[in-house]
Amino acid sequence: MKISAQEEYGLRCLVQLASVTNGETLTLPQIAELEGISQSNAGKLMWLLNKSGFVKATRGTKGGYSLARPADEIYLSEVIKVLDDDEIEGHCGSYTGVLDSCVHTGDCGIRSVIVGLHEIVQNALSNVTLSQLVGTEKKVDERFHRIQRMAQ
Amino acid sequence: MKISAQEEYGLRCLVQLASVTNGETLTLPQIAELEGISQSNAGKLMWLLNKSGFVKATRGTKGGYSLARPADEIYLSEVIKVLDDDEIEGHCGSYTGVLDSCVHTGDCGIRSVIVGLHEIVQNALSNVTLSQLVGTEKKVDERFHRIQRMAQ
DNA sequence: TCTAATCTTGACTGAAAAGTAAAGATTTGA
DNA sequence: TCAAATCTTTACTTTTCAGTCAAGATTAGA
């Protein structure tokens, strides 16, 4: 029951975008530097977040990424759903539909546990928006210092 | 944020043991059959569960596995902790201690989300015992039919 | 004591997730 | 138009997780 790398870094990147002033963008190299991951890796995450409508991407000089919607309207539950393929999966098939491909036919105790946990987690995440994570993320000054150093 | 195979099948095997009458045991082939996994795989899980004190194992003819404690005193939270290495892990290090090996120094928003989720899940699981999952698991008759067929 | 049934252990194999690399496409501005 | 900056896409490599295999150790019972 661990958060996946995709979920964790996807969220982190969004929080970075949520913490720049409105209208500004962050480029791939900037995001990568801020999160301590490679540019390739960041690129893959941002591509996914763009595809699923959380960020806008603009190419070319002066391009970069920005949130597609206000940070206080993006709930962590939506983000996690996308980064997690939106399935309740066990290891003998998906619990979203009917389990008929394994020995655990019909309802079983474990099924209700897995589905229950999924609901609890989703519910908790549906009470938190990106904007609530900004600021605690790290000191704003420090962030800008890093970006400025990069720009030189 | 998915349950791992080890967690899921570890729990499943314990529920099977919880559902046999007191004093009886289940052998590796029986457990494997009931859960639809290989004997090797079941062996590994049971070894882990034995090592961490949830089951007793006896070797030799008439041997097998049984719960080491009453089913209504085994909480899912304990089981998951063991099957999950008892760590709150993100992907830039453990959140149990201090994060000093990555760019996310000090407290960050994501950290509180991950730790918070972990607490919510543990809390939910600490309200469920193995015995509460017995019976819903599958019809008892069906289970015994399978075991009896194997014995022939 | 011997054999069959059973758990135990460590090495091996395969699959899935994570991360990397490089070439392509688009845009801005000179 | 051209070059530089930027995102996009696909293929590849590495690492981690899951699962398998086979030999070993222990026990019960004949």
Tab-separated table of C-alpha atoms (C1' of nucleotides) in Angstrom:
chain	number	residue	atom	x	y	z
A	1	MET	CA	0.000	0.000	0.000
A	2	LYS	CA	2.537	2.532	-1.142
A	3	ILE	CA	2.264	5.593	-3.278
A	4	SER	CA	3.844	4.993	-6.684
A	5	ALA	CA	6.672	7.082	-8.077
A	6	GLN	CA	4.336	8.372	-10.747
A	7	GLU	CA	1.782	9.491	-8.197
A	8	GLU	CA	4.293	11.102	-5.906
A	9	TYR	CA	6.294	13.005	-8.484
A	10	GLY	CA	3.233	13.865	-10.515
A	11	LEU	CA	1.764	15.561	-7.477
A	12	ARG	CA	5.042	17.235	-6.651
A	13	CYS	CA	5.332	18.737	-10.118
A	14	LEU	CA	1.805	20.089	-9.936
A	15	VAL	CA	2.522	21.681	-6.584
A	16	GLN	CA	5.545	23.389	-8.116
A	17	LEU	CA	3.366	24.791	-10.863
A	18	ALA	CA	0.772	25.841	-8.330
A	19	SER	CA	3.361	27.880	-6.512
A	20	VAL	CA	4.495	30.159	-9.307
A	21	THR	CA	2.658	33.404	-9.763
A	22	ASN	CA	-0.233	33.406	-12.149
A	23	GLY	CA	0.720	33.579	-15.801
A	24	GLU	CA	4.294	32.417	-15.300
A	25	THR	CA	5.462	29.070	-16.517
A	26	LEU	CA	8.060	26.510	-15.528
A	27	THR	CA	10.149	24.731	-18.141
A	28	LEU	CA	11.115	21.091	-18.091
A	29	PRO	CA	14.674	21.771	-16.935
A	30	GLN	CA	13.342	23.961	-14.137
A	31	ILE	CA	10.834	21.397	-12.941
A	32	ALA	CA	13.438	18.665	-13.114
A	33	GLU	CA	15.864	20.700	-11.075
A	34	LEU	CA	13.289	21.658	-8.463
A	35	GLU	CA	12.249	18.053	-7.935
A	36	GLY	CA	15.667	16.494	-8.268
A	37	ILE	CA	14.636	14.208	-11.121
A	38	SER	CA	15.896	13.928	-14.676
A	39	GLN	CA	14.523	16.042	-17.450
A	40	SER	CA	13.365	12.924	-19.300
A	41	ASN	CA	11.475	11.743	-16.312
A	42	ALA	CA	9.873	15.109	-15.729
A	43	GLY	CA	8.989	15.226	-19.414
A	44	LYS	CA	7.107	11.986	-19.188
A	45	LEU	CA	5.160	13.119	-16.140
A	46	MET	CA	4.287	16.477	-17.625
A	47	TRP	CA	3.192	14.858	-20.836
A	48	LEU	CA	0.772	12.696	-18.855
A	49	LEU	CA	-0.491	15.626	-16.813
A	50	ASN	CA	-0.967	17.617	-19.972
A	51	LYS	CA	-2.798	14.791	-21.704
A	52	SER	CA	-5.172	14.489	-18.775
A	53	GLY	CA	-5.905	18.177	-18.653
A	54	PHE	CA	-4.145	19.343	-15.519
A	55	VAL	CA	-1.502	21.451	-17.205
A	56	LYS	CA	-1.137	23.540	-20.322
A	57	ALA	CA	2.045	23.207	-22.320
A	58	THR	CA	3.416	25.751	-24.773
A	59	ARG	CA	6.362	25.010	-26.996
A	60	GLY	CA	9.093	27.177	-28.309
A	61	THR	CA	11.101	29.957	-26.763
A	62	LYS	CA	9.248	31.425	-23.779
A	63	GLY	CA	7.270	28.226	-23.560
A	64	GLY	CA	6.775	25.995	-20.552
A	65	TYR	CA	4.083	24.502	-18.380
A	66	SER	CA	1.370	26.051	-16.272
A	67	LEU	CA	-1.736	24.787	-14.540
A	68	ALA	CA	-4.748	24.468	-16.801
A	69	ARG	CA	-7.085	25.369	-13.941
A	70	PRO	CA	-6.866	27.362	-10.696
A	71	ALA	CA	-4.892	25.502	-8.040
A	72	ASP	CA	-7.734	25.704	-5.560
A	73	GLU	CA	-10.000	23.830	-7.946
A	74	ILE	CA	-7.694	20.873	-8.457
A	75	TYR	CA	-8.325	18.160	-5.899
A	76	LEU	CA	-5.686	15.565	-5.153
A	77	SER	CA	-8.247	12.830	-5.667
A	78	GLU	CA	-8.591	13.679	-9.364
A	79	VAL	CA	-4.863	13.809	-9.836
A	80	ILE	CA	-4.221	10.484	-8.148
A	81	LYS	CA	-6.995	8.848	-10.146
A	82	VAL	CA	-5.305	9.769	-13.382
A	83	LEU	CA	-1.758	8.978	-12.261
A	84	ASP	CA	-2.979	5.640	-10.978
A	85	ASP	CA	-4.983	4.513	-14.019
A	86	ASP	CA	-8.257	4.925	-12.123
A	87	GLU	CA	-8.690	1.271	-11.276
A	88	ILE	CA	-9.215	-0.597	-8.050
A	89	GLU	CA	-6.856	-3.412	-8.660
A	90	GLY	CA	-6.035	-6.460	-6.687
A	91	HIS	CA	-3.769	-9.161	-7.937
A	92	CYS	CA	-6.320	-11.571	-9.258
A	93	GLY	CA	-8.065	-8.946	-11.383
A	94	SER	CA	-9.807	-5.619	-11.076
A	95	TYR	CA	-12.204	-5.111	-8.213
A	96	THR	CA	-14.070	-2.469	-10.154
A	97	GLY	CA	-16.059	-5.050	-12.029
A	98	VAL	CA	-16.924	-8.638	-11.257
A	99	LEU	CA	-14.230	-11.071	-10.253
A	100	ASP	CA	-14.810	-14.064	-12.447
A	101	SER	CA	-11.330	-14.857	-13.672
A	102	CYS	CA	-9.954	-16.202	-10.395
A	103	VAL	CA	-10.869	-18.610	-7.643
A	104	HIS	CA	-12.386	-15.839	-5.539
A	105	THR	CA	-15.816	-15.901	-7.056
A	106	GLY	CA	-18.523	-13.690	-5.706
A	107	ASP	CA	-17.945	-11.403	-2.782
A	108	CYS	CA	-15.099	-12.161	-0.429
A	109	GLY	CA	-13.884	-10.449	2.695
A	110	ILE	CA	-10.701	-9.235	1.102
A	111	ARG	CA	-12.597	-7.626	-1.690
A	112	SER	CA	-14.539	-5.442	0.682
A	113	VAL	CA	-11.325	-4.466	2.450
A	114	ILE	CA	-9.617	-3.410	-0.751
A	115	VAL	CA	-12.598	-1.504	-2.062
A	116	GLY	CA	-13.121	0.067	1.355
A	117	LEU	CA	-9.550	1.281	1.584
A	118	HIS	CA	-9.770	2.729	-1.880
A	119	GLU	CA	-12.825	4.719	-0.877
A	120	ILE	CA	-11.242	5.977	2.318
A	121	VAL	CA	-8.160	7.168	0.482
A	122	GLN	CA	-10.131	8.816	-2.306
A	123	ASN	CA	-12.324	10.533	0.219
A	124	ALA	CA	-9.363	11.900	2.140
A	125	LEU	CA	-7.746	13.179	-1.035
A	126	SER	CA	-10.946	14.796	-2.210
A	127	ASN	CA	-10.663	17.237	0.667
A	128	VAL	CA	-7.288	18.607	-0.340
A	129	THR	CA	-6.521	20.955	-3.209
A	130	LEU	CA	-3.183	21.759	-4.773
A	131	SER	CA	-3.273	25.271	-3.367
A	132	GLN	CA	-3.402	23.871	0.150
A	133	LEU	CA	-0.005	22.298	-0.418
A	134	VAL	CA	1.678	25.435	-1.659
A	135	GLY	CA	3.896	27.316	0.725
A	136	THR	CA	4.450	24.368	2.988
A	137	GLU	CA	6.218	22.870	-0.007
A	138	LYS	CA	9.341	24.841	0.648
A	139	LYS	CA	10.419	28.349	1.250
A	140	VAL	CA	9.544	30.444	-1.764
A	141	ASP	CA	12.762	32.421	-1.585
A	142	GLU	CA	14.835	29.298	-1.783
A	143	ARG	CA	12.950	28.116	-4.816
A	144	PHE	CA	13.499	31.319	-6.693
A	145	HIS	CA	17.145	31.364	-5.828
A	146	ARG	CA	17.540	27.990	-7.445
A	147	ILE	CA	15.723	28.980	-10.585
A	148	GLN	CA	17.714	32.154	-10.829
A	149	ARG	CA	20.981	30.283	-10.488
A	150	MET	CA	19.865	28.017	-13.301
A	151	ALA	CA	19.113	30.970	-15.535
A	152	GLN	CA	22.675	32.182	-15.398
B	1	MET	CA	-1.577	3.513	-4.123
B	2	LYS	CA	-2.279	-0.139	-4.662
B	3	ILE	CA	-2.166	-3.132	-2.413
B	4	SER	CA	0.831	-5.302	-3.234
B	5	ALA	CA	0.570	-8.972	-4.173
B	6	GLN	CA	2.313	-9.864	-0.946
B	7	GLU	CA	-0.171	-7.923	1.123
B	8	GLU	CA	-3.205	-9.232	-0.685
B	9	TYR	CA	-2.299	-12.894	-0.758
B	10	GLY	CA	-0.771	-12.793	2.695
B	11	LEU	CA	-4.098	-11.570	4.053
B	12	ARG	CA	-6.017	-14.098	1.980
B	13	CYS	CA	-3.986	-16.986	3.334
B	14	LEU	CA	-4.532	-15.848	6.902
B	15	VAL	CA	-8.263	-15.621	6.312
B	16	GLN	CA	-8.224	-19.191	5.053
B	17	LEU	CA	-6.484	-20.308	8.227
B	18	ALA	CA	-8.924	-18.309	10.295
B	19	SER	CA	-11.801	-20.184	8.761
B	20	VAL	CA	-10.832	-23.736	9.630
B	21	THR	CA	-12.079	-25.130	12.907
B	22	ASN	CA	-9.817	-24.721	15.882
B	23	GLY	CA	-6.972	-27.193	16.055
B	24	GLU	CA	-7.067	-28.106	12.384
B	25	THR	CA	-4.332	-27.137	10.016
B	26	LEU	CA	-3.996	-26.371	6.329
B	27	THR	CA	-1.073	-27.664	4.303
B	28	LEU	CA	0.789	-25.764	1.654
B	29	PRO	CA	-0.910	-27.605	-1.225
B	30	GLN	CA	-4.302	-26.909	0.320
B	31	ILE	CA	-3.644	-23.211	0.822
B	32	ALA	CA	-2.263	-22.929	-2.694
B	33	GLU	CA	-5.324	-24.608	-4.127
B	34	LEU	CA	-7.767	-22.503	-2.139
B	35	GLU	CA	-6.124	-19.282	-3.245
B	36	GLY	CA	-5.330	-20.289	-6.785
B	37	ILE	CA	-1.622	-19.651	-6.441
B	38	SER	CA	1.364	-21.955	-6.766
B	39	GLN	CA	2.658	-23.975	-3.902
B	40	SER	CA	6.013	-22.212	-4.132
B	41	ASN	CA	4.385	-18.867	-3.871
B	42	ALA	CA	2.234	-19.904	-0.949
B	43	GLY	CA	5.312	-21.341	0.727
B	44	LYS	CA	7.084	-18.034	0.596
B	45	LEU	CA	4.121	-16.168	2.041
B	46	MET	CA	3.594	-18.652	4.825
B	47	TRP	CA	7.250	-18.580	5.673
B	48	LEU	CA	7.025	-14.817	6.113
B	49	LEU	CA	3.851	-15.045	8.158
B	50	ASN	CA	5.453	-17.699	10.325
B	51	LYS	CA	8.601	-15.675	10.827
B	52	SER	CA	6.571	-12.686	11.926
B	53	GLY	CA	4.526	-14.660	14.401
B	54	PHE	CA	1.110	-14.844	12.781
B	55	VAL	CA	1.090	-18.557	12.064
B	56	LYS	CA	2.517	-21.711	13.572
B	57	ALA	CA	4.037	-24.256	11.226
B	58	THR	CA	4.551	-27.926	11.966
B	59	ARG	CA	6.521	-30.163	9.658
B	60	GLY	CA	6.184	-33.774	8.803
B	61	THR	CA	3.172	-35.943	8.184
B	62	LYS	CA	0.035	-34.429	9.697
B	63	GLY	CA	1.802	-31.108	9.739
B	64	GLY	CA	0.562	-27.826	8.307
B	65	TYR	CA	-0.142	-24.255	9.267
B	66	SER	CA	-2.485	-22.752	11.822
B	67	LEU	CA	-2.924	-19.309	13.322
B	68	ALA	CA	-0.578	-18.561	16.186
B	69	ARG	CA	-3.233	-16.436	17.911
B	70	PRO	CA	-7.026	-16.286	17.981
B	71	ALA	CA	-8.418	-14.815	14.758
B	72	ASP	CA	-10.320	-12.150	16.643
B	73	GLU	CA	-7.103	-10.816	18.117
B	74	ILE	CA	-5.286	-10.388	14.827
B	75	TYR	CA	-5.864	-6.954	13.354
B	76	LEU	CA	-5.320	-6.305	9.681
B	77	SER	CA	-3.166	-3.307	10.547
B	78	GLU	CA	-0.514	-5.535	12.129
B	79	VAL	CA	-0.545	-7.921	9.212
B	80	ILE	CA	-0.190	-5.210	6.603
B	81	LYS	CA	2.615	-3.594	8.546
B	82	VAL	CA	4.652	-6.765	8.375
B	83	LEU	CA	3.797	-7.639	4.782
B	84	ASP	CA	4.668	-4.099	3.796
B	85	ASP	CA	8.006	-3.774	5.610
B	86	ASP	CA	6.506	-1.327	8.099
B	87	GLU	CA	7.843	1.789	6.424
B	88	ILE	CA	6.236	4.940	5.188
B	89	GLU	CA	8.075	5.222	1.971
B	90	GLY	CA	8.023	7.779	-0.735
B	91	HIS	CA	10.329	7.682	-3.692
B	92	CYS	CA	13.006	10.002	-2.470
B	93	GLY	CA	13.456	8.134	0.794
B	94	SER	CA	11.552	7.083	3.879
B	95	TYR	CA	9.134	9.511	5.434
B	96	THR	CA	9.466	7.801	8.769
B	97	GLY	CA	12.632	9.678	9.606
B	98	VAL	CA	14.105	12.887	8.330
B	99	LEU	CA	14.366	13.494	4.621
B	100	ASP	CA	17.873	14.697	4.068
B	101	SER	CA	18.977	12.699	1.066
B	102	CYS	CA	16.857	14.505	-1.515
B	103	VAL	CA	15.999	17.993	-2.648
B	104	HIS	CA	12.882	18.062	-0.486
B	105	THR	CA	14.514	19.235	2.692
B	106	GLY	CA	12.451	19.936	5.742
B	107	ASP	CA	8.708	19.572	5.744
B	108	CYS	CA	6.879	19.699	2.451
B	109	GLY	CA	3.229	19.461	1.564
B	110	ILE	CA	3.571	16.107	-0.103
B	111	ARG	CA	5.188	14.651	2.953
B	112	SER	CA	2.189	15.481	5.091
B	113	VAL	CA	-0.116	13.975	2.473
B	114	ILE	CA	1.787	10.700	2.368
B	115	VAL	CA	2.096	10.401	6.121
B	116	GLY	CA	-1.547	11.378	6.513
B	117	LEU	CA	-2.735	8.730	4.092
B	118	HIS	CA	-0.640	6.137	5.845
B	119	GLU	CA	-2.294	7.002	9.142
B	120	ILE	CA	-5.778	6.901	7.676
B	121	VAL	CA	-5.191	3.481	6.172
B	122	GLN	CA	-3.604	2.063	9.304
B	123	ASN	CA	-6.434	3.417	11.378
B	124	ALA	CA	-9.059	1.832	9.157
B	125	LEU	CA	-7.283	-1.514	9.219
B	126	SER	CA	-6.886	-1.429	12.977
B	127	ASN	CA	-10.640	-1.767	13.275
B	128	VAL	CA	-10.855	-5.060	11.410
B	129	THR	CA	-9.802	-8.469	12.654
B	130	LEU	CA	-9.264	-11.630	10.658
B	131	SER	CA	-12.340	-13.213	12.187
B	132	GLN	CA	-14.485	-10.455	10.746
B	133	LEU	CA	-13.491	-11.564	7.270
B	134	VAL	CA	-14.328	-15.199	7.750
B	135	GLY	CA	-17.541	-16.468	6.266
B	136	THR	CA	-17.900	-13.639	3.828
B	137	GLU	CA	-14.761	-15.093	2.299
B	138	LYS	CA	-16.688	-17.791	0.531
B	139	LYS	CA	-19.229	-20.398	1.334
B	140	VAL	CA	-17.802	-22.821	3.849
B	141	ASP	CA	-19.340	-25.823	2.116
B	142	GLU	CA	-17.663	-24.978	-1.115
B	143	ARG	CA	-14.311	-24.707	0.571
B	144	PHE	CA	-14.566	-28.084	2.181
B	145	HIS	CA	-15.664	-29.694	-1.019
B	146	ARG	CA	-12.511	-28.484	-2.669
B	147	ILE	CA	-10.267	-29.736	0.097
B	148	GLN	CA	-12.033	-33.062	0.107
B	149	ARG	CA	-11.624	-33.438	-3.624
B	150	MET	CA	-7.900	-32.789	-3.176
B	151	ALA	CA	-7.624	-35.445	-0.494
B	152	GLN	CA	-8.764	-38.155	-2.889
C	1	DT	C1'	15.144	-47.290	11.069
C	2	DC	C1'	12.993	-45.987	6.925
C	3	DT	C1'	9.720	-43.645	4.079
C	4	DA	C1'	6.411	-40.331	2.962
C	5	DA	C1'	4.627	-35.918	4.006
C	6	DT	C1'	5.552	-31.650	5.222
C	7	DC	C1'	7.814	-27.056	5.876
C	8	DT	C1'	12.341	-24.159	4.749
C	9	DT	C1'	15.678	-21.911	2.161
C	10	DG	C1'	18.279	-19.835	-1.415
C	11	DA	C1'	19.066	-19.306	-6.225
C	12	DC	C1'	16.942	-18.530	-10.491
C	13	DT	C1'	13.524	-16.537	-14.061
C	14	DG	C1'	10.121	-13.503	-15.776
C	15	DA	C1'	7.269	-9.377	-15.622
C	16	DA	C1'	6.202	-4.795	-14.425
C	17	DA	C1'	7.599	-0.257	-12.955
C	18	DA	C1'	10.818	3.337	-13.179
C	19	DG	C1'	14.027	5.899	-15.401
C	20	DT	C1'	17.054	7.352	-19.623
C	21	DA	C1'	18.265	8.737	-24.235
C	22	DA	C1'	17.742	10.544	-28.556
C	23	DA	C1'	15.429	12.156	-32.450
C	24	DG	C1'	11.275	14.784	-33.922
C	25	DA	C1'	7.920	18.737	-33.864
C	26	DT	C1'	6.590	23.453	-32.764
C	27	DT	C1'	7.187	28.230	-31.639
C	28	DT	C1'	9.430	32.652	-30.952
C	29	DG	C1'	12.234	36.184	-32.299
C	30	DA	C1'	16.059	38.009	-34.862
D	1	DT	C1'	14.108	32.208	-43.255
D	2	DC	C1'	16.872	30.429	-39.600
D	3	DA	C1'	18.421	29.186	-35.132
D	4	DA	C1'	17.526	28.461	-30.432
D	5	DA	C1'	14.377	27.032	-26.976
D	6	DT	C1'	10.968	24.285	-25.841
D	7	DC	C1'	7.659	20.334	-25.609
D	8	DT	C1'	6.605	15.345	-27.662
D	9	DT	C1'	7.233	10.698	-28.697
D	10	DT	C1'	9.239	6.258	-29.093
D	11	DA	C1'	12.550	2.983	-28.002
D	12	DC	C1'	15.738	1.333	-24.737
D	13	DT	C1'	17.910	0.136	-20.074
D	14	DT	C1'	17.733	-0.584	-15.279
D	15	DT	C1'	15.671	-1.786	-11.099
D	16	DT	C1'	12.268	-3.793	-8.319
D	17	DC	C1'	8.608	-6.996	-7.592
D	18	DA	C1'	6.506	-11.424	-8.273
D	19	DG	C1'	6.776	-15.991	-9.047
D	20	DT	C1'	9.238	-20.639	-9.772
D	21	DC	C1'	12.333	-24.410	-8.923
D	22	DA	C1'	14.955	-27.632	-6.619
D	23	DA	C1'	17.491	-29.295	-2.879
D	24	DG	C1'	17.468	-29.536	2.204
D	25	DA	C1'	15.562	-30.298	6.935
D	26	DT	C1'	12.164	-32.123	10.080
D	27	DT	C1'	8.524	-35.014	11.757
D	28	DA	C1'	5.119	-38.871	12.173
D	29	DG	C1'	4.141	-43.311	11.721
D	30	DA	C1'	4.877	-48.028	10.028
